[in-house]
Amino acid sequence: YDSNILDEILNRYHQSFQTYLSSFDSAKDYLRKLHSKKKQIALVSNGKITSHYAKLEQTKLMQFFQNDFIFISESYSQHLKKPSPFMLEEACKKLGIDLQNSIFYGNTAADMMAGNLAGITTAHFSGSTSLPIDIPQIAKPDFSFSKWSELL
């Protein structure tokens, strides 16, 4: 493959992806509810910093997250990304809350494993992806839901 052509295709894909990106049903309503109850909220995600901020802006979810409480794996060593519990532990430490009094919402087995390794209650959002049936116990969530409206 010609690397210049591949780079151009990937750039166009990312631009198009961001243009059509929207939040899941009732996700904003749920975040608004947590915010109104003065719950502390952090974002912990694997990936690139610039693309995550662009997604937050595009979906209008940035209003619920303070920059100090956004933890993106690109900021850390590769071995500290999920399923490592490191970013979750950092988020709770920075928020000043106990891991055991937290809930981590995720959509992958790596998310569930990170939460379980950290000792955080895990909730799997199955609206976008389902977990494999044969995942190890450490990657199984405490709860599962398919629509954010179920949590309202």
PDB file of C-alpha atoms in Angstrom:
ATOM      1  CA  TYR A   1       0.000   0.000   0.000  1.00  0.00           C
ATOM      2  CA  ASP A   2       1.054   3.550  -0.669  1.00  0.00           C
ATOM      3  CA  SER A   3       1.398   5.121   2.798  1.00  0.00           C
ATOM      4  CA  ASN A   4       0.409   8.598   1.499  1.00  0.00           C
ATOM      5  CA  ILE A   5      -2.854   7.278   0.076  1.00  0.00           C
ATOM      6  CA  LEU A   6      -3.541   5.306   3.252  1.00  0.00           C
ATOM      7  CA  ASP A   7      -2.902   8.409   5.385  1.00  0.00           C
ATOM      8  CA  GLU A   8      -5.302  10.432   3.218  1.00  0.00           C
ATOM      9  CA  ILE A   9      -8.007   7.769   3.477  1.00  0.00           C
ATOM     10  CA  LEU A  10      -7.621   7.571   7.260  1.00  0.00           C
ATOM     11  CA  ASN A  11      -7.734  11.375   7.606  1.00  0.00           C
ATOM     12  CA  ARG A  12     -10.917  11.582   5.556  1.00  0.00           C
ATOM     13  CA  TYR A  13     -12.467   8.731   7.541  1.00  0.00           C
ATOM     14  CA  HIS A  14     -11.734  10.466  10.845  1.00  0.00           C
ATOM     15  CA  GLN A  15     -13.141  13.766   9.560  1.00  0.00           C
ATOM     16  CA  SER A  16     -16.329  12.075   8.344  1.00  0.00           C
ATOM     17  CA  PHE A  17     -16.650  10.017  11.523  1.00  0.00           C
ATOM     18  CA  GLN A  18     -16.495  13.132  13.692  1.00  0.00           C
ATOM     19  CA  THR A  19     -19.032  14.955  11.504  1.00  0.00           C
ATOM     20  CA  TYR A  20     -21.715  12.303  11.989  1.00  0.00           C
ATOM     21  CA  LEU A  21     -20.956  11.502  15.608  1.00  0.00           C
ATOM     22  CA  SER A  22     -23.783  11.881  18.125  1.00  0.00           C
ATOM     23  CA  SER A  23     -24.375  10.752  21.688  1.00  0.00           C
ATOM     24  CA  PHE A  24     -26.476   7.735  22.590  1.00  0.00           C
ATOM     25  CA  ASP A  25     -30.094   8.166  23.593  1.00  0.00           C
ATOM     26  CA  SER A  26     -30.498   9.812  26.978  1.00  0.00           C
ATOM     27  CA  ALA A  27     -26.751   9.873  27.717  1.00  0.00           C
ATOM     28  CA  LYS A  28     -26.912  13.659  28.065  1.00  0.00           C
ATOM     29  CA  ASP A  29     -29.983  13.380  30.288  1.00  0.00           C
ATOM     30  CA  TYR A  30     -28.196  10.911  32.546  1.00  0.00           C
ATOM     31  CA  LEU A  31     -25.078  13.087  32.780  1.00  0.00           C
ATOM     32  CA  ARG A  32     -27.292  16.104  33.476  1.00  0.00           C
ATOM     33  CA  LYS A  33     -28.976  14.152  36.294  1.00  0.00           C
ATOM     34  CA  LEU A  34     -25.620  13.200  37.840  1.00  0.00           C
ATOM     35  CA  HIS A  35     -24.422  16.786  37.486  1.00  0.00           C
ATOM     36  CA  SER A  36     -27.563  18.168  39.171  1.00  0.00           C
ATOM     37  CA  LYS A  37     -27.025  15.777  42.090  1.00  0.00           C
ATOM     38  CA  LYS A  38     -23.481  17.164  42.457  1.00  0.00           C
ATOM     39  CA  LYS A  39     -21.946  13.801  41.570  1.00  0.00           C
ATOM     40  CA  GLN A  40     -18.321  13.957  40.550  1.00  0.00           C
ATOM     41  CA  ILE A  41     -17.738  12.797  36.988  1.00  0.00           C
ATOM     42  CA  ALA A  42     -14.531  11.830  35.213  1.00  0.00           C
ATOM     43  CA  LEU A  43     -13.865  10.541  31.731  1.00  0.00           C
ATOM     44  CA  VAL A  44     -11.420   7.643  31.450  1.00  0.00           C
ATOM     45  CA  SER A  45     -10.757   6.378  27.951  1.00  0.00           C
ATOM     46  CA  ASN A  46      -8.161   4.749  25.748  1.00  0.00           C
ATOM     47  CA  GLY A  47      -7.181   6.666  22.641  1.00  0.00           C
ATOM     48  CA  LYS A  48      -5.915   9.947  21.302  1.00  0.00           C
ATOM     49  CA  ILE A  49      -6.390  13.177  23.237  1.00  0.00           C
ATOM     50  CA  THR A  50      -7.333  15.366  20.259  1.00  0.00           C
ATOM     51  CA  SER A  51      -9.907  12.923  18.922  1.00  0.00           C
ATOM     52  CA  HIS A  52     -11.555  12.497  22.328  1.00  0.00           C
ATOM     53  CA  TYR A  53     -11.865  16.242  22.854  1.00  0.00           C
ATOM     54  CA  ALA A  54     -13.294  16.585  19.344  1.00  0.00           C
ATOM     55  CA  LYS A  55     -15.847  13.843  20.108  1.00  0.00           C
ATOM     56  CA  LEU A  56     -16.838  15.554  23.358  1.00  0.00           C
ATOM     57  CA  GLU A  57     -17.342  18.848  21.538  1.00  0.00           C
ATOM     58  CA  GLN A  58     -19.238  17.268  18.620  1.00  0.00           C
ATOM     59  CA  THR A  59     -21.612  15.378  20.932  1.00  0.00           C
ATOM     60  CA  LYS A  60     -21.958  18.380  23.252  1.00  0.00           C
ATOM     61  CA  LEU A  61     -20.875  16.261  26.222  1.00  0.00           C
ATOM     62  CA  MET A  62     -17.856  18.414  27.104  1.00  0.00           C
ATOM     63  CA  GLN A  63     -20.044  20.536  29.383  1.00  0.00           C
ATOM     64  CA  PHE A  64     -20.146  17.651  31.881  1.00  0.00           C
ATOM     65  CA  PHE A  65     -16.385  17.156  32.202  1.00  0.00           C
ATOM     66  CA  GLN A  66     -13.712  19.405  33.644  1.00  0.00           C
ATOM     67  CA  ASN A  67     -10.352  19.182  31.880  1.00  0.00           C
ATOM     68  CA  ASP A  68      -8.679  18.089  35.112  1.00  0.00           C
ATOM     69  CA  PHE A  69     -10.961  15.053  35.221  1.00  0.00           C
ATOM     70  CA  ILE A  70     -10.395  13.746  31.711  1.00  0.00           C
ATOM     71  CA  PHE A  71      -7.955  10.844  31.580  1.00  0.00           C
ATOM     72  CA  ILE A  72      -6.955   9.697  28.095  1.00  0.00           C
ATOM     73  CA  SER A  73      -4.471   6.856  27.639  1.00  0.00           C
ATOM     74  CA  GLU A  74      -2.307   8.814  25.186  1.00  0.00           C
ATOM     75  CA  SER A  75      -1.142  10.860  28.201  1.00  0.00           C
ATOM     76  CA  TYR A  76       0.348   7.779  29.846  1.00  0.00           C
ATOM     77  CA  SER A  77       2.701   4.907  29.073  1.00  0.00           C
ATOM     78  CA  GLN A  78       1.204   2.254  26.794  1.00  0.00           C
ATOM     79  CA  HIS A  79       1.085  -0.330  29.594  1.00  0.00           C
ATOM     80  CA  LEU A  80      -1.128   1.972  31.710  1.00  0.00           C
ATOM     81  CA  LYS A  81      -4.072   2.038  29.292  1.00  0.00           C
ATOM     82  CA  LYS A  82      -7.153  -0.030  30.095  1.00  0.00           C
ATOM     83  CA  PRO A  83      -7.438  -2.854  31.091  1.00  0.00           C
ATOM     84  CA  SER A  84      -4.868  -1.494  33.550  1.00  0.00           C
ATOM     85  CA  PRO A  85      -6.757   0.079  36.487  1.00  0.00           C
ATOM     86  CA  PHE A  86      -4.218   2.939  36.642  1.00  0.00           C
ATOM     87  CA  MET A  87      -6.318   5.706  35.010  1.00  0.00           C
ATOM     88  CA  LEU A  88      -9.364   4.808  37.118  1.00  0.00           C
ATOM     89  CA  GLU A  89      -7.282   4.919  40.281  1.00  0.00           C
ATOM     90  CA  GLU A  90      -5.842   8.279  39.194  1.00  0.00           C
ATOM     91  CA  ALA A  91      -9.314   9.668  38.461  1.00  0.00           C
ATOM     92  CA  CYS A  92     -10.666   8.653  41.870  1.00  0.00           C
ATOM     93  CA  LYS A  93      -7.575   9.996  43.629  1.00  0.00           C
ATOM     94  CA  LYS A  94      -7.859  13.321  41.815  1.00  0.00           C
ATOM     95  CA  LEU A  95     -11.602  13.520  42.544  1.00  0.00           C
ATOM     96  CA  GLY A  96     -10.948  12.642  46.190  1.00  0.00           C
ATOM     97  CA  ILE A  97     -13.361   9.707  46.210  1.00  0.00           C
ATOM     98  CA  ASP A  98     -13.032   6.080  47.267  1.00  0.00           C
ATOM     99  CA  LEU A  99     -12.810   3.472  44.538  1.00  0.00           C
ATOM    100  CA  GLN A 100     -15.428   1.392  46.349  1.00  0.00           C
ATOM    101  CA  ASN A 101     -17.912   4.292  46.189  1.00  0.00           C
ATOM    102  CA  SER A 102     -17.549   4.716  42.436  1.00  0.00           C
ATOM    103  CA  ILE A 103     -19.185   3.347  39.316  1.00  0.00           C
ATOM    104  CA  PHE A 104     -17.363   2.899  36.034  1.00  0.00           C
ATOM    105  CA  TYR A 105     -19.475   2.787  32.886  1.00  0.00           C
ATOM    106  CA  GLY A 106     -17.854   1.178  29.868  1.00  0.00           C
ATOM    107  CA  ASN A 107     -18.578  -0.698  26.671  1.00  0.00           C
ATOM    108  CA  THR A 108     -15.700  -3.169  26.358  1.00  0.00           C
ATOM    109  CA  ALA A 109     -14.243  -6.128  28.230  1.00  0.00           C
ATOM    110  CA  ALA A 110     -11.098  -4.026  28.806  1.00  0.00           C
ATOM    111  CA  ASP A 111     -13.282  -1.395  30.512  1.00  0.00           C
ATOM    112  CA  MET A 112     -14.895  -3.977  32.766  1.00  0.00           C
ATOM    113  CA  MET A 113     -11.547  -5.552  33.609  1.00  0.00           C
ATOM    114  CA  ALA A 114     -10.021  -2.173  34.519  1.00  0.00           C
ATOM    115  CA  GLY A 115     -12.948  -1.354  36.795  1.00  0.00           C
ATOM    116  CA  ASN A 116     -12.923  -4.762  38.445  1.00  0.00           C
ATOM    117  CA  LEU A 117      -9.151  -4.660  39.000  1.00  0.00           C
ATOM    118  CA  ALA A 118      -9.557  -1.226  40.602  1.00  0.00           C
ATOM    119  CA  GLY A 119     -12.353  -2.456  42.872  1.00  0.00           C
ATOM    120  CA  ILE A 120     -14.936  -0.166  41.278  1.00  0.00           C
ATOM    121  CA  THR A 121     -18.514  -1.218  40.539  1.00  0.00           C
ATOM    122  CA  THR A 122     -18.750  -1.809  36.791  1.00  0.00           C
ATOM    123  CA  ALA A 123     -21.685  -1.149  34.483  1.00  0.00           C
ATOM    124  CA  HIS A 124     -21.518  -2.367  30.895  1.00  0.00           C
ATOM    125  CA  PHE A 125     -23.299  -0.342  28.229  1.00  0.00           C
ATOM    126  CA  SER A 126     -24.329  -2.960  25.697  1.00  0.00           C
ATOM    127  CA  GLY A 127     -26.024  -0.524  23.332  1.00  0.00           C
ATOM    128  CA  SER A 128     -22.980  -0.352  21.100  1.00  0.00           C
ATOM    129  CA  THR A 129     -21.116  -3.613  21.688  1.00  0.00           C
ATOM    130  CA  SER A 130     -21.769  -6.849  23.502  1.00  0.00           C
ATOM    131  CA  LEU A 131     -19.231  -8.709  25.564  1.00  0.00           C
ATOM    132  CA  PRO A 132     -18.082 -12.147  24.456  1.00  0.00           C
ATOM    133  CA  ILE A 133     -19.858 -14.995  26.235  1.00  0.00           C
ATOM    134  CA  ASP A 134     -16.611 -16.658  27.246  1.00  0.00           C
ATOM    135  CA  ILE A 135     -14.884 -13.657  28.859  1.00  0.00           C
ATOM    136  CA  PRO A 136     -12.952 -14.331  32.058  1.00  0.00           C
ATOM    137  CA  GLN A 137     -14.632 -13.586  35.381  1.00  0.00           C
ATOM    138  CA  ILE A 138     -12.398 -10.539  35.953  1.00  0.00           C
ATOM    139  CA  ALA A 139     -13.912  -8.893  32.840  1.00  0.00           C
ATOM    140  CA  LYS A 140     -17.564  -9.516  33.746  1.00  0.00           C
ATOM    141  CA  PRO A 141     -19.553  -6.423  34.755  1.00  0.00           C
ATOM    142  CA  ASP A 142     -21.539  -5.993  37.934  1.00  0.00           C
ATOM    143  CA  PHE A 143     -24.415  -4.556  35.891  1.00  0.00           C
ATOM    144  CA  SER A 144     -25.383  -4.287  32.248  1.00  0.00           C
ATOM    145  CA  PHE A 145     -27.740  -1.916  30.439  1.00  0.00           C
ATOM    146  CA  SER A 146     -28.592  -1.254  26.801  1.00  0.00           C
ATOM    147  CA  LYS A 147     -30.084   2.249  26.976  1.00  0.00           C
ATOM    148  CA  TRP A 148     -29.028   5.206  29.076  1.00  0.00           C
ATOM    149  CA  SER A 149     -32.702   5.884  29.752  1.00  0.00           C
ATOM    150  CA  GLU A 150     -32.751   2.715  31.884  1.00  0.00           C
ATOM    151  CA  LEU A 151     -30.630   4.600  34.433  1.00  0.00           C
ATOM    152  CA  LEU A 152     -32.853   7.676  34.706  1.00  0.00           C
TER     153      LEU A 152
END
